[in-house]
Coordinates of C-alpha atoms in Angstrom, one line a residue:
M1 CA 16.2 14.2 -9.4
A2 CA 17.2 17.2 -11.7
G3 CA 17.5 18.5 -15.4
T4 CA 17.2 21.6 -17.4
M5 CA 14.7 22.6 -20.4
S6 CA 14.2 25.7 -22.4
V7 CA 10.8 26.8 -22.2
G8 CA 8.9 25.9 -25.2
S9 CA 10.8 23.1 -26.5
K10 CA 9.4 19.9 -27.8
A11 CA 7.3 17.7 -25.1
D12 CA 8.9 14.8 -23.8
L13 CA 8.1 12.5 -20.6
E14 CA 10.5 13.8 -18.2
L15 CA 7.3 14.6 -16.2
S16 CA 6.3 14.4 -12.3
P17 CA 2.9 13.5 -11.4
I18 CA 1.4 15.2 -8.7
G19 CA -2.5 14.5 -7.1
N20 CA -4.9 13.5 -4.2
C21 CA -6.6 10.4 -5.6
Q22 CA -9.3 12.9 -7.0
V23 CA -7.5 15.1 -9.5
S24 CA -3.9 14.5 -10.9
G25 CA -1.4 16.7 -12.7
L26 CA 1.8 16.4 -14.8
I27 CA 4.4 18.9 -14.1
D28 CA 7.5 19.4 -16.9
R29 CA 11.0 20.0 -16.0
D30 CA 10.5 23.9 -16.2
G31 CA 7.6 23.7 -13.4
G32 CA 4.7 24.1 -15.5
L33 CA 1.7 22.1 -15.4
V34 CA 1.1 20.7 -18.7
W35 CA -1.5 17.7 -18.1
G36 CA -4.5 17.7 -15.8
C37 CA -7.9 17.0 -16.0
I38 CA -11.0 18.3 -14.2
P39 CA -13.4 17.1 -12.0
R40 CA -11.4 13.7 -12.3
V41 CA -8.8 11.9 -14.0
D42 CA -10.8 10.9 -16.9
G43 CA -12.6 14.4 -17.4
D44 CA -11.9 17.4 -19.7
P45 CA -8.1 17.7 -20.1
T46 CA -8.1 21.4 -18.6
F47 CA -4.2 21.8 -18.9
C48 CA -3.6 19.6 -22.2
S49 CA -0.5 21.6 -23.6
L50 CA 1.2 18.2 -23.6
L51 CA -0.9 17.0 -26.4
N52 CA -1.3 20.3 -28.3
G53 CA 1.8 20.1 -30.5
E54 CA 4.3 23.1 -30.7
D55 CA 1.6 25.3 -29.1
R56 CA 2.9 24.8 -25.6
D57 CA 1.6 28.2 -24.4
E58 CA -2.4 27.3 -24.5
G59 CA -3.6 24.5 -21.8
V60 CA -1.0 25.1 -19.2
W61 CA 0.1 26.9 -16.2
R62 CA 3.7 28.0 -16.1
F63 CA 5.8 30.5 -14.0
E64 CA 8.4 31.7 -16.3
L65 CA 11.5 33.6 -15.1
E66 CA 13.2 36.2 -16.7
K67 CA 16.8 34.8 -18.0
Q68 CA 16.3 31.5 -16.6
V69 CA 19.2 29.3 -17.2
S70 CA 18.5 26.3 -15.1
A71 CA 15.8 24.3 -13.8
T72 CA 15.9 21.5 -10.8
Q73 CA 13.4 19.4 -8.9
H74 CA 13.0 17.0 -6.5
Y75 CA 10.1 15.6 -4.1
E76 CA 9.8 16.0 -0.5
R77 CA 10.8 12.7 0.8
N78 CA 8.0 10.1 0.7
T79 CA 5.4 12.3 -1.0
P80 CA 4.3 14.1 -4.2
I81 CA 4.7 17.4 -3.3
L82 CA 7.1 18.6 -5.9
V83 CA 9.8 21.3 -5.4
T84 CA 10.8 23.2 -8.7
R85 CA 14.0 25.5 -8.7
L86 CA 14.4 28.2 -11.6
E87 CA 17.6 30.0 -11.5
D88 CA 18.3 33.2 -13.7
E89 CA 21.7 34.2 -15.0
D90 CA 22.5 37.1 -12.1
G91 CA 21.9 34.3 -9.2
G92 CA 18.1 34.8 -9.0
A93 CA 16.1 32.0 -8.1
V94 CA 12.3 30.9 -6.9
E95 CA 11.2 27.9 -5.5
I96 CA 7.7 26.6 -6.9
R97 CA 6.2 23.8 -4.8
D98 CA 3.4 22.0 -6.1
F99 CA 0.8 19.6 -4.5
C100 CA -2.9 18.6 -4.6
P101 CA -4.0 18.7 -1.2
R102 CA -5.2 15.3 0.8
F103 CA -5.4 14.8 4.4
E104 CA -7.9 13.6 7.0
G105 CA -10.2 16.1 8.5
S106 CA -13.8 16.4 10.2
G107 CA -14.0 12.3 9.8
R108 CA -13.1 12.3 5.9
M109 CA -10.5 12.6 3.6
Y110 CA -10.1 16.2 2.2
R111 CA -9.4 16.0 -1.4
P112 CA -10.6 18.7 -3.5
V113 CA -10.6 19.5 -7.0
A114 CA -7.7 21.6 -7.0
Y115 CA -4.1 22.6 -7.3
V116 CA -2.1 24.2 -4.9
R117 CA 1.6 26.2 -6.0
I118 CA 3.6 28.3 -3.7
V119 CA 6.4 30.5 -4.9
R120 CA 9.1 31.5 -2.9
A121 CA 12.2 33.9 -3.6
V122 CA 15.1 31.9 -2.6
A123 CA 18.1 34.2 -4.1
G124 CA 18.6 37.6 -5.8
A125 CA 16.0 39.5 -7.2
P126 CA 14.0 36.9 -9.5
R127 CA 11.6 38.4 -12.2
L128 CA 8.5 36.2 -13.1
K129 CA 5.4 36.2 -14.9
M130 CA 2.5 33.7 -14.7
K131 CA 0.8 32.4 -18.1
L132 CA -2.4 30.4 -16.8
H133 CA -4.3 29.4 -19.8
P134 CA -6.9 26.6 -19.2
L135 CA -8.6 25.5 -21.8
Y136 CA -12.1 23.2 -22.4
G137 CA -13.9 21.3 -24.7
H138 CA -10.9 18.9 -24.9
G139 CA -8.5 21.6 -26.1
A140 CA -11.1 23.7 -28.2
H141 CA -12.0 26.5 -26.4
K142 CA -10.1 29.1 -24.1
A143 CA -11.7 29.9 -20.4
E144 CA -13.5 33.4 -19.9
T145 CA -12.0 35.1 -17.3
T146 CA -13.3 37.5 -14.7
S147 CA -11.4 39.0 -11.7
G148 CA -11.8 40.3 -8.1
T149 CA -9.5 41.6 -5.7
N150 CA -7.7 38.5 -5.0
H151 CA -9.0 36.1 -7.7
V152 CA -9.5 35.1 -10.8
R153 CA -12.7 33.1 -12.2
Y154 CA -12.1 30.8 -15.3
K155 CA -15.3 29.9 -17.3
L156 CA -14.8 26.6 -18.4
G157 CA -17.9 25.6 -20.3
D158 CA -20.7 24.3 -18.0
N159 CA -18.0 24.6 -15.2
A160 CA -15.8 26.9 -13.5
M161 CA -12.5 27.1 -11.6
R162 CA -11.3 30.0 -9.2
L163 CA -7.6 30.8 -8.5
S164 CA -7.5 32.4 -4.8
T165 CA -4.3 34.3 -4.7
D166 CA -2.3 36.8 -2.5
A167 CA 0.0 37.9 -5.7
P168 CA -0.5 41.0 -7.6
I169 CA -3.6 40.3 -9.9
G170 CA -3.0 43.0 -12.3
Y171 CA 0.5 41.6 -13.1
L172 CA -1.0 38.3 -13.3
L173 CA -4.2 39.2 -15.9
E174 CA -1.5 41.0 -18.1
E175 CA 1.0 38.3 -17.9
R176 CA 3.8 41.1 -16.4
S177 CA 6.9 40.2 -15.2
Y178 CA 7.6 41.1 -11.8
R179 CA 10.0 41.1 -9.0
V180 CA 9.1 38.2 -6.8
E181 CA 10.3 39.7 -3.2
S182 CA 7.3 37.7 -1.1
D183 CA 6.1 34.3 -0.6
Q184 CA 3.1 34.0 -2.9
H185 CA 0.2 31.4 -3.0
F186 CA -2.0 30.1 -5.5
F187 CA -5.3 27.8 -5.1
L188 CA -6.8 26.9 -8.0
G189 CA -10.0 25.1 -7.0
P190 CA -14.0 25.2 -7.1
D191 CA -15.6 27.9 -7.8
E192 CA -16.3 29.6 -4.4
P193 CA -14.6 32.0 -2.0
F194 CA -11.5 30.6 -0.5
V195 CA -12.3 30.5 3.3
G196 CA -9.6 32.0 5.6
N197 CA -6.0 33.4 5.3
L198 CA -4.7 31.9 2.0
R199 CA -1.1 31.9 3.4
T200 CA -1.7 30.2 6.5
E201 CA -4.1 28.0 5.1
L202 CA -2.1 26.9 2.3
R203 CA 1.0 26.4 4.5
R204 CA -1.6 24.2 6.7
M205 CA -2.5 22.1 3.4
E206 CA 1.0 21.4 2.7
E207 CA 2.0 20.2 6.3
K208 CA -1.0 17.9 6.5
T209 CA -0.5 16.5 3.0
A210 CA 3.3 15.9 3.6
K211 CA 2.0 14.3 6.7
Y212 CA -0.7 12.0 5.1
W213 CA 1.9 10.6 2.4
K214 CA 4.7 10.2 5.1
T215 CA 2.6 8.2 7.4
W216 CA 1.1 6.2 4.5
V217 CA 4.6 5.3 3.3
R218 CA 5.8 4.3 7.0
G219 CA 3.3 1.4 6.6
L220 CA 4.5 0.0 3.7
H221 CA 6.8 -3.4 4.0
I222 CA 9.5 -2.3 1.6
P223 CA 12.3 -4.7 0.3
L224 CA 16.0 -3.7 1.8
E225 CA 17.2 -2.8 -1.6
W226 CA 16.0 -0.2 -4.3
Q227 CA 13.8 1.4 -1.5
E228 CA 13.4 5.0 -3.2
A229 CA 12.3 3.4 -6.2
V230 CA 9.7 1.1 -4.7
I231 CA 8.2 4.1 -2.2
R232 CA 8.2 6.2 -5.5
A233 CA 6.3 3.6 -7.5
A234 CA 4.2 2.9 -4.8
I235 CA 3.1 6.5 -4.1
A236 CA 2.7 7.0 -8.1
L237 CA 0.2 3.7 -8.1
K238 CA -1.8 5.2 -5.4
L239 CA -2.2 8.4 -7.2
C240 CA -3.5 6.4 -10.0
Q241 CA -6.6 5.2 -8.0
H242 CA -9.6 7.0 -7.9
E243 CA -10.9 7.1 -4.2
E244 CA -14.3 8.0 -4.5
T245 CA -15.0 4.8 -6.5
G246 CA -12.0 2.3 -5.9
A247 CA -11.3 2.6 -9.6
I248 CA -7.6 2.2 -10.5
V249 CA -6.4 3.8 -14.2
A250 CA -3.9 2.3 -16.1
A251 CA -2.2 5.9 -16.5
L252 CA -3.0 9.4 -16.0
T253 CA -2.7 10.3 -19.9
T254 CA -4.2 9.6 -23.3
S255 CA -2.8 9.4 -26.7
I256 CA 0.9 9.5 -25.9
P257 CA 2.0 7.1 -28.9
E258 CA 3.6 3.8 -28.3
S259 CA 6.3 4.7 -31.3
A260 CA 6.9 7.8 -33.4
D261 CA 4.0 8.4 -35.7
S262 CA 2.7 4.9 -35.3
G263 CA -1.0 5.6 -34.8
R264 CA -0.8 3.4 -31.8
N265 CA -2.4 6.4 -29.5
W266 CA -5.2 5.0 -26.9
D267 CA -6.7 6.9 -23.8
Y268 CA -5.4 4.7 -20.9
R269 CA -7.4 7.0 -18.0
Y270 CA -9.7 4.2 -17.4
C271 CA -9.9 1.5 -15.1
W272 CA -8.8 -2.1 -16.5
I273 CA -9.6 -4.9 -14.9
R274 CA -6.0 -6.4 -15.9
D275 CA -4.0 -3.3 -14.9
S276 CA -5.6 -3.4 -12.1
Y277 CA -5.2 -7.0 -10.8
Y278 CA -1.5 -6.7 -11.2
T279 CA -1.7 -2.9 -9.3
V280 CA -3.3 -4.4 -6.4
Q281 CA -0.9 -7.2 -6.4
A282 CA 2.0 -5.2 -6.3
L283 CA 0.8 -3.0 -3.9
N284 CA -0.2 -6.1 -1.5
R285 CA 3.3 -7.3 -1.8
L286 CA 4.2 -4.1 0.1
G287 CA 0.9 -4.2 2.5
A288 CA -0.9 -1.5 1.1
L289 CA -4.5 -2.9 1.9
D290 CA -6.2 0.4 1.4
V291 CA -5.7 0.4 -2.3
L292 CA -7.1 -3.5 -2.5
E293 CA -10.2 -2.5 -0.2
K294 CA -11.2 0.3 -2.3
Y295 CA -10.6 -1.8 -5.2
L296 CA -12.7 -4.7 -4.1
G297 CA -15.4 -2.4 -3.5
F298 CA -15.5 -1.0 -6.8
L299 CA -15.4 -4.8 -8.2
R300 CA -18.7 -5.5 -6.2
N301 CA -20.5 -3.1 -7.7
I302 CA -19.2 -4.1 -11.6
V303 CA -20.0 -7.7 -10.5
D304 CA -23.3 -6.7 -9.5
A305 CA -24.2 -4.7 -12.4
A306 CA -23.0 -7.7 -14.8
K307 CA -25.5 -9.6 -13.1
G308 CA -23.8 -13.0 -13.8
G309 CA -23.3 -11.9 -17.4
Q310 CA -20.2 -10.7 -19.3
I311 CA -17.6 -8.6 -17.7
Q312 CA -16.3 -5.9 -20.0
P313 CA -12.1 -5.7 -20.1
L314 CA -12.4 -1.9 -18.8
Y315 CA -14.5 0.7 -17.1
S316 CA -14.8 4.5 -16.8
V317 CA -13.7 5.6 -12.7
M318 CA -17.1 5.7 -11.8
G319 CA -18.3 2.4 -13.2
D320 CA -19.6 3.3 -16.5
G321 CA -19.4 0.9 -19.0
E322 CA -19.9 2.9 -22.3
L323 CA -16.6 4.6 -23.4
T324 CA -16.9 5.7 -26.9
E325 CA -14.1 6.4 -28.8
E326 CA -13.6 9.5 -30.4
E327 CA -10.7 12.1 -31.7
A328 CA -10.2 15.5 -29.9
E329 CA -9.7 17.6 -33.4
A330 CA -8.6 20.6 -31.2
L331 CA -5.4 18.9 -30.0
A332 CA -2.6 18.1 -32.2
G333 CA -1.3 15.5 -30.4
Y334 CA 2.1 14.5 -28.5
R335 CA 5.0 16.3 -30.4
G336 CA 2.3 17.1 -33.3
M337 CA 1.9 13.0 -33.5
G338 CA -1.9 12.5 -33.3
P339 CA -4.9 11.5 -33.5
V340 CA -5.7 12.2 -29.5
R341 CA -8.5 9.9 -28.7
I342 CA -11.1 10.3 -25.6
G343 CA -12.8 7.1 -24.8
N344 CA -11.6 3.7 -25.8
A345 CA -13.3 1.2 -27.9
A346 CA -11.7 -1.8 -26.0
Y347 CA -14.6 -1.6 -24.0
K348 CA -16.5 -3.4 -26.4
Q349 CA -14.1 -6.1 -26.7
V350 CA -14.4 -9.8 -25.4
Q351 CA -11.3 -10.6 -23.0
H352 CA -11.9 -13.8 -21.1
D353 CA -9.0 -13.3 -19.0
C354 CA -11.0 -10.5 -17.0
Y355 CA -12.8 -13.2 -14.9
G356 CA -9.8 -14.5 -13.1
Q357 CA -8.7 -11.1 -12.5
I358 CA -11.8 -10.3 -10.5
V359 CA -11.6 -13.7 -8.6
L360 CA -8.3 -13.4 -7.7
P361 CA -7.8 -10.6 -5.7
N362 CA -11.1 -11.2 -4.4
T363 CA -9.8 -14.3 -2.7
Q364 CA -7.8 -12.5 -0.3
A365 CA -10.8 -10.8 1.3
Y366 CA -11.7 -14.6 2.5
F367 CA -8.3 -15.3 4.5
D368 CA -6.7 -11.8 5.4
E369 CA -7.8 -11.0 8.8
R370 CA -6.2 -7.6 8.5
L371 CA -8.9 -6.3 6.2
F372 CA -11.8 -4.3 7.6
R373 CA -14.4 -6.4 5.8
I374 CA -13.8 -10.0 5.6
S375 CA -15.8 -12.0 2.8
G376 CA -18.3 -14.6 3.3
E377 CA -20.9 -16.9 1.9
E378 CA -23.0 -14.1 0.1
D379 CA -20.1 -12.8 -1.8
F380 CA -19.0 -16.1 -2.7
A381 CA -22.5 -16.4 -4.6
H382 CA -21.7 -13.5 -6.6
L383 CA -18.2 -14.7 -7.1
E384 CA -19.2 -17.9 -8.4
A385 CA -21.0 -16.3 -11.2
V386 CA -18.1 -14.6 -12.6
G387 CA -16.2 -18.2 -12.2
K388 CA -19.9 -19.7 -14.0
Q389 CA -18.5 -17.2 -16.8
A390 CA -14.7 -18.1 -16.8
W391 CA -15.7 -21.7 -16.9
A392 CA -18.1 -21.1 -20.0
M393 CA -15.6 -18.9 -22.1
H394 CA -12.4 -20.5 -21.5
D395 CA -11.8 -21.9 -24.6
Q396 CA -14.2 -19.5 -26.7
P397 CA -11.7 -16.8 -28.8
D398 CA -11.3 -13.1 -27.6
A399 CA -9.3 -10.2 -28.5
G400 CA -6.7 -11.1 -25.7
L401 CA -4.8 -9.1 -23.3
W402 CA -3.0 -7.1 -26.0
E403 CA -6.5 -6.1 -27.3
F404 CA -6.3 -6.9 -30.8
R405 CA -8.9 -5.2 -32.7
T406 CA -9.1 -7.1 -35.8
R407 CA -8.9 -10.5 -35.0
Q408 CA -9.9 -13.3 -32.1
E409 CA -8.3 -16.4 -31.0
V410 CA -8.6 -18.5 -28.0
H411 CA -5.6 -17.0 -26.3
T412 CA -3.6 -19.3 -23.6
Y413 CA -3.2 -16.4 -21.2
S414 CA -7.0 -15.7 -21.3
A415 CA -7.5 -19.7 -20.7
V416 CA -5.0 -19.9 -17.9
M417 CA -6.6 -16.9 -16.4
C418 CA -9.9 -18.5 -16.5
W419 CA -8.2 -21.6 -14.8
A420 CA -7.3 -19.9 -12.0
A421 CA -10.3 -18.4 -11.5
C422 CA -11.9 -22.1 -10.8
D423 CA -8.7 -22.9 -9.1
R424 CA -9.3 -20.2 -6.5
L425 CA -12.7 -20.7 -6.0
A426 CA -11.9 -24.1 -5.3
N427 CA -9.7 -22.7 -2.3
V428 CA -12.5 -20.5 -1.1
A429 CA -14.9 -23.1 -1.2
R430 CA -12.7 -25.2 1.0
H431 CA -12.2 -22.3 3.2
L432 CA -15.8 -22.2 3.6
G433 CA -16.7 -25.9 4.1
K434 CA -18.3 -26.2 1.0
T435 CA -17.0 -29.7 0.0
D436 CA -19.7 -29.8 -2.9
R437 CA -18.7 -26.5 -4.6
E438 CA -15.0 -27.3 -3.8
Q439 CA -15.4 -30.7 -5.8
L440 CA -17.1 -28.5 -8.7
W441 CA -14.4 -25.7 -9.0
T442 CA -11.5 -28.2 -8.9
E443 CA -13.0 -30.4 -11.5
R444 CA -13.6 -27.5 -13.8
A445 CA -10.0 -26.3 -13.1
D446 CA -8.6 -29.6 -14.0
A447 CA -10.5 -29.7 -17.1
I448 CA -9.4 -26.2 -18.5
R449 CA -5.9 -27.3 -17.3
A450 CA -6.0 -30.3 -19.6
K451 CA -7.7 -28.2 -22.2
I452 CA -4.6 -26.1 -22.2
D453 CA -2.4 -28.6 -22.3
A454 CA -3.8 -30.4 -25.1
E455 CA -4.5 -27.0 -27.4
A456 CA -1.8 -24.7 -26.2
W457 CA 1.2 -26.9 -26.7
V458 CA 3.5 -26.5 -29.8
E459 CA 5.4 -29.6 -30.8
T460 CA 8.9 -28.6 -32.3
G461 CA 12.2 -30.3 -33.4
E462 CA 13.7 -29.0 -30.2
G463 CA 11.1 -30.3 -27.7
G464 CA 8.2 -27.7 -27.5
H465 CA 6.6 -24.8 -25.8
Y466 CA 3.1 -23.4 -25.3
G467 CA 2.0 -21.0 -27.6
A468 CA 0.0 -17.4 -27.4
S469 CA -3.2 -19.1 -28.8
F470 CA -4.6 -22.5 -29.4
E471 CA -4.9 -21.4 -33.1
S472 CA -1.5 -20.5 -33.9
D473 CA 2.0 -21.2 -32.8
Y474 CA 3.1 -17.6 -32.3
L475 CA 4.7 -16.6 -29.0
D476 CA 4.0 -13.8 -26.6
A477 CA 5.3 -12.3 -23.4
S478 CA 2.2 -13.4 -21.5
L479 CA 3.4 -16.8 -21.4
L480 CA 5.8 -16.1 -18.9
Q481 CA 3.1 -15.5 -16.5
M482 CA 2.1 -19.1 -16.3
V483 CA 4.5 -19.6 -13.0
E484 CA 3.1 -16.3 -11.3
L485 CA -0.3 -17.8 -11.8
R486 CA 0.6 -20.9 -10.2
F487 CA -0.1 -23.0 -13.3
L488 CA 3.1 -24.1 -13.8
E489 CA 5.9 -24.6 -11.5
P490 CA 9.1 -22.8 -12.0
D491 CA 11.2 -25.9 -12.5
D492 CA 8.6 -27.4 -14.6
E493 CA 10.4 -28.6 -18.0
R494 CA 7.2 -27.4 -20.2
F495 CA 7.8 -23.9 -18.4
L496 CA 11.5 -24.0 -18.9
Q497 CA 11.0 -24.6 -22.8
T498 CA 8.8 -22.0 -23.1
F499 CA 10.8 -19.3 -21.6
E500 CA 13.7 -20.7 -23.7
A501 CA 11.4 -20.0 -26.6
V502 CA 9.9 -16.7 -25.8
E503 CA 13.4 -15.3 -24.8
K504 CA 14.7 -16.3 -28.3
N505 CA 12.0 -15.0 -30.1
L506 CA 11.1 -11.6 -28.4
R507 CA 14.0 -10.6 -26.6
R508 CA 15.8 -7.6 -27.8
G509 CA 19.0 -7.1 -26.3
E510 CA 17.7 -5.8 -22.5
H511 CA 14.3 -5.4 -23.6
M512 CA 11.4 -7.7 -24.4
L513 CA 8.5 -7.4 -26.8
R514 CA 5.2 -8.4 -26.0
Y515 CA 5.2 -10.3 -29.4
A516 CA 7.0 -10.2 -32.6
S517 CA 4.4 -10.8 -35.1
E518 CA 2.4 -8.1 -37.0
D519 CA -1.0 -6.5 -35.4
D520 CA -3.6 -4.4 -36.7
F521 CA -0.6 -1.6 -36.9
G522 CA 1.9 -3.8 -38.1
L523 CA 5.0 -4.8 -36.7
P524 CA 5.5 -3.4 -33.2
E525 CA 8.6 -0.9 -33.0
T526 CA 8.8 -0.5 -29.0
A527 CA 9.5 -3.0 -26.5
F528 CA 6.9 -3.3 -23.8
N529 CA 8.2 -2.3 -20.4
V530 CA 6.2 -4.8 -18.2
C531 CA 7.3 -7.6 -20.8
T532 CA 10.8 -6.9 -19.6
F533 CA 10.0 -6.9 -16.0
W534 CA 8.3 -10.3 -16.7
L535 CA 11.7 -11.7 -18.4
I536 CA 13.5 -10.5 -15.0
E537 CA 11.2 -12.6 -13.4
A538 CA 11.8 -15.5 -15.4
L539 CA 15.4 -15.3 -15.1
V540 CA 15.2 -15.5 -11.5
L541 CA 13.0 -18.4 -11.7
S542 CA 15.5 -20.0 -14.0
G543 CA 18.3 -19.5 -11.8
R544 CA 19.9 -16.7 -13.5
D545 CA 20.0 -14.2 -10.5
Q546 CA 22.8 -12.3 -11.6
E547 CA 21.7 -11.7 -15.1
A548 CA 18.4 -10.4 -13.4
R549 CA 19.8 -8.2 -11.3
A550 CA 22.0 -6.6 -14.2
L551 CA 18.7 -6.2 -16.1
F552 CA 16.7 -5.0 -13.4
T553 CA 19.4 -2.2 -12.7
T554 CA 19.4 -1.4 -16.6
M555 CA 15.7 -0.9 -16.1
L556 CA 15.6 1.6 -13.4
G557 CA 18.1 3.4 -15.3
H558 CA 15.4 4.1 -18.0
R559 CA 13.0 5.9 -15.2
T560 CA 12.6 9.6 -15.6
A561 CA 14.3 11.9 -13.4
S562 CA 11.1 11.7 -11.1
G563 CA 11.3 7.5 -10.8
M564 CA 8.5 6.9 -13.5
L565 CA 8.2 4.4 -16.3
S566 CA 5.9 5.1 -19.6
E567 CA 4.1 2.0 -21.0
D568 CA 6.9 1.6 -24.0
L569 CA 10.4 2.1 -24.6
D570 CA 12.6 2.3 -27.7
F571 CA 15.0 -0.6 -27.5
E572 CA 17.4 1.4 -29.9
T573 CA 17.8 4.6 -28.4
G574 CA 16.1 4.1 -25.0
E575 CA 13.6 6.7 -25.2
L576 CA 10.1 6.2 -23.7
W577 CA 7.1 6.3 -25.4
G578 CA 3.5 5.3 -24.5
N579 CA 1.0 6.6 -21.8
F580 CA 2.5 7.7 -18.5
P581 CA 3.1 7.1 -15.8
Q582 CA 2.1 3.4 -16.6
T583 CA 0.8 1.0 -13.9
Y584 CA 2.1 -2.0 -15.4
S585 CA 5.6 -0.6 -15.6
L586 CA 5.6 0.8 -11.8
V587 CA 4.3 -2.6 -10.8
G588 CA 7.4 -3.7 -12.6
I589 CA 9.7 -2.3 -10.4
I590 CA 8.3 -3.1 -7.2
N591 CA 7.5 -6.7 -8.2
G592 CA 11.4 -7.1 -9.4
A593 CA 12.5 -5.2 -6.1
V594 CA 10.8 -7.6 -3.7
L595 CA 12.0 -10.6 -5.7
L596 CA 15.5 -9.7 -6.2
S597 CA 16.2 -7.8 -3.0
K598 CA 18.7 -9.1 -0.1
P599 CA 16.9 -9.8 3.1
W600 CA 16.3 -7.4 5.9
R601 CA 17.9 -10.0 8.3
N602 CA 21.0 -8.9 6.3
V603 CA 21.5 -5.6 8.3
R604 CA 20.1 -6.8 11.7

């Protein structure tokens, strides 16, 4: 991974995530921390220059090298520890090492609300200055600062953070350039004195953090091919989990538009039941059971709080249901393309697919003996309450997985997910020896299947296909998931005809739209990356393996230098758009590699 960029140029998505499953940050190509929220991913963006329009000097933590001519970056192997090398025109160079501490100690996981940066002179006589300009109130206010001999305190409204450092405080406060002649260490964390020798402790933290991540990656069951891409996607997906509760956010950002000046700017720093289902499903394929176990705990709390009633499509990482949508007026937006939204009104929507997406990951907990906690009869009673909602709502209108804000229909994908909920509950009941409950859920699954076949099938002059909803004959890419959900077999003529219709209607060269009809904001202008990965899966199921491999390779070529993908992609220019990094898209990388890779026996 390498690249160059002049400081202050327009924002782009060539960003590298760091984090520790408590806080996260996005580092730009020059090593600037341009996005990071405190005290967790859905908190106040203390670092928000990514969404500050042309004012890239506020809401940022950046080291600026005098006479800089280049910047290159790489991750330490199998970790989210980022190394940025800045070089000047005289041959001087510094190396910036960025990470958020994460390691086990004293019987618990140490994952503070903190960012660590270590700066080293690696060539010549580099001169550097630091800009640390945190904001609060969603970009509205600058932090008040006070300082001591070896620290600077930043007052952020009702909160505060402390920078502990062995760099010269006077130079830092006055933003003076100075020669870097020894390693310098920076710990921006809780407002409390740093205990111990800063240099020794931060190097120990880096070593233990690296060991934690390398050990975690070592436990993954990865495919033979595309290993680096899969590992990098898996690490990023884990960074999207808020470990305290087990919630998994859809992305680390808010309000990166789906296309230029589209107004399709949404806050994705929340736990969508749908997105999280796909995330744990992909990590399951790699054997990352720790993410699944934490997430199942989050789901149990959500189900308990619902008391058998409606499940929302999304929640905060703490499980809060009210996510009032507002606009952060102080932030101009990505490249000035506002609005910047905080919160997401989709929490008020009705989306019936969520019932299946709760039941499906929970099913594994009845069968997988590797798990610490195996589910039993009491858990089944709670899960049946979710199934009852799926049965009640399978033929009722909802906003659908694409979250239409101004219309509702009975969406086929939602109905299929409700079928899947009933079908899997029958499997669990059989496993538990509950014959009467198995019969009940089997009958309900059969009834939903019959309803879908009767209401969603669209007869055409060429035979027919499933439609995206019961009320209309338009198509959407989610129909390609009918095989993955086991509603259809891959050789079923109905799937093959539906795939043919979807591909003809929604494929744009090497990319896939989620739908081609107008929505609340007009016609979609970009491809939806996960839908392209669904296309790849469908190509394999249809026996078009070589075409699928070529398309998968093309998609990997659209990743950032850090190995990430956003939500959307301009199918004309190849530019990435939408929130970043998008879990859906990273899931596509993992699933595609697992599906297409040559087997390990080829090298044994």
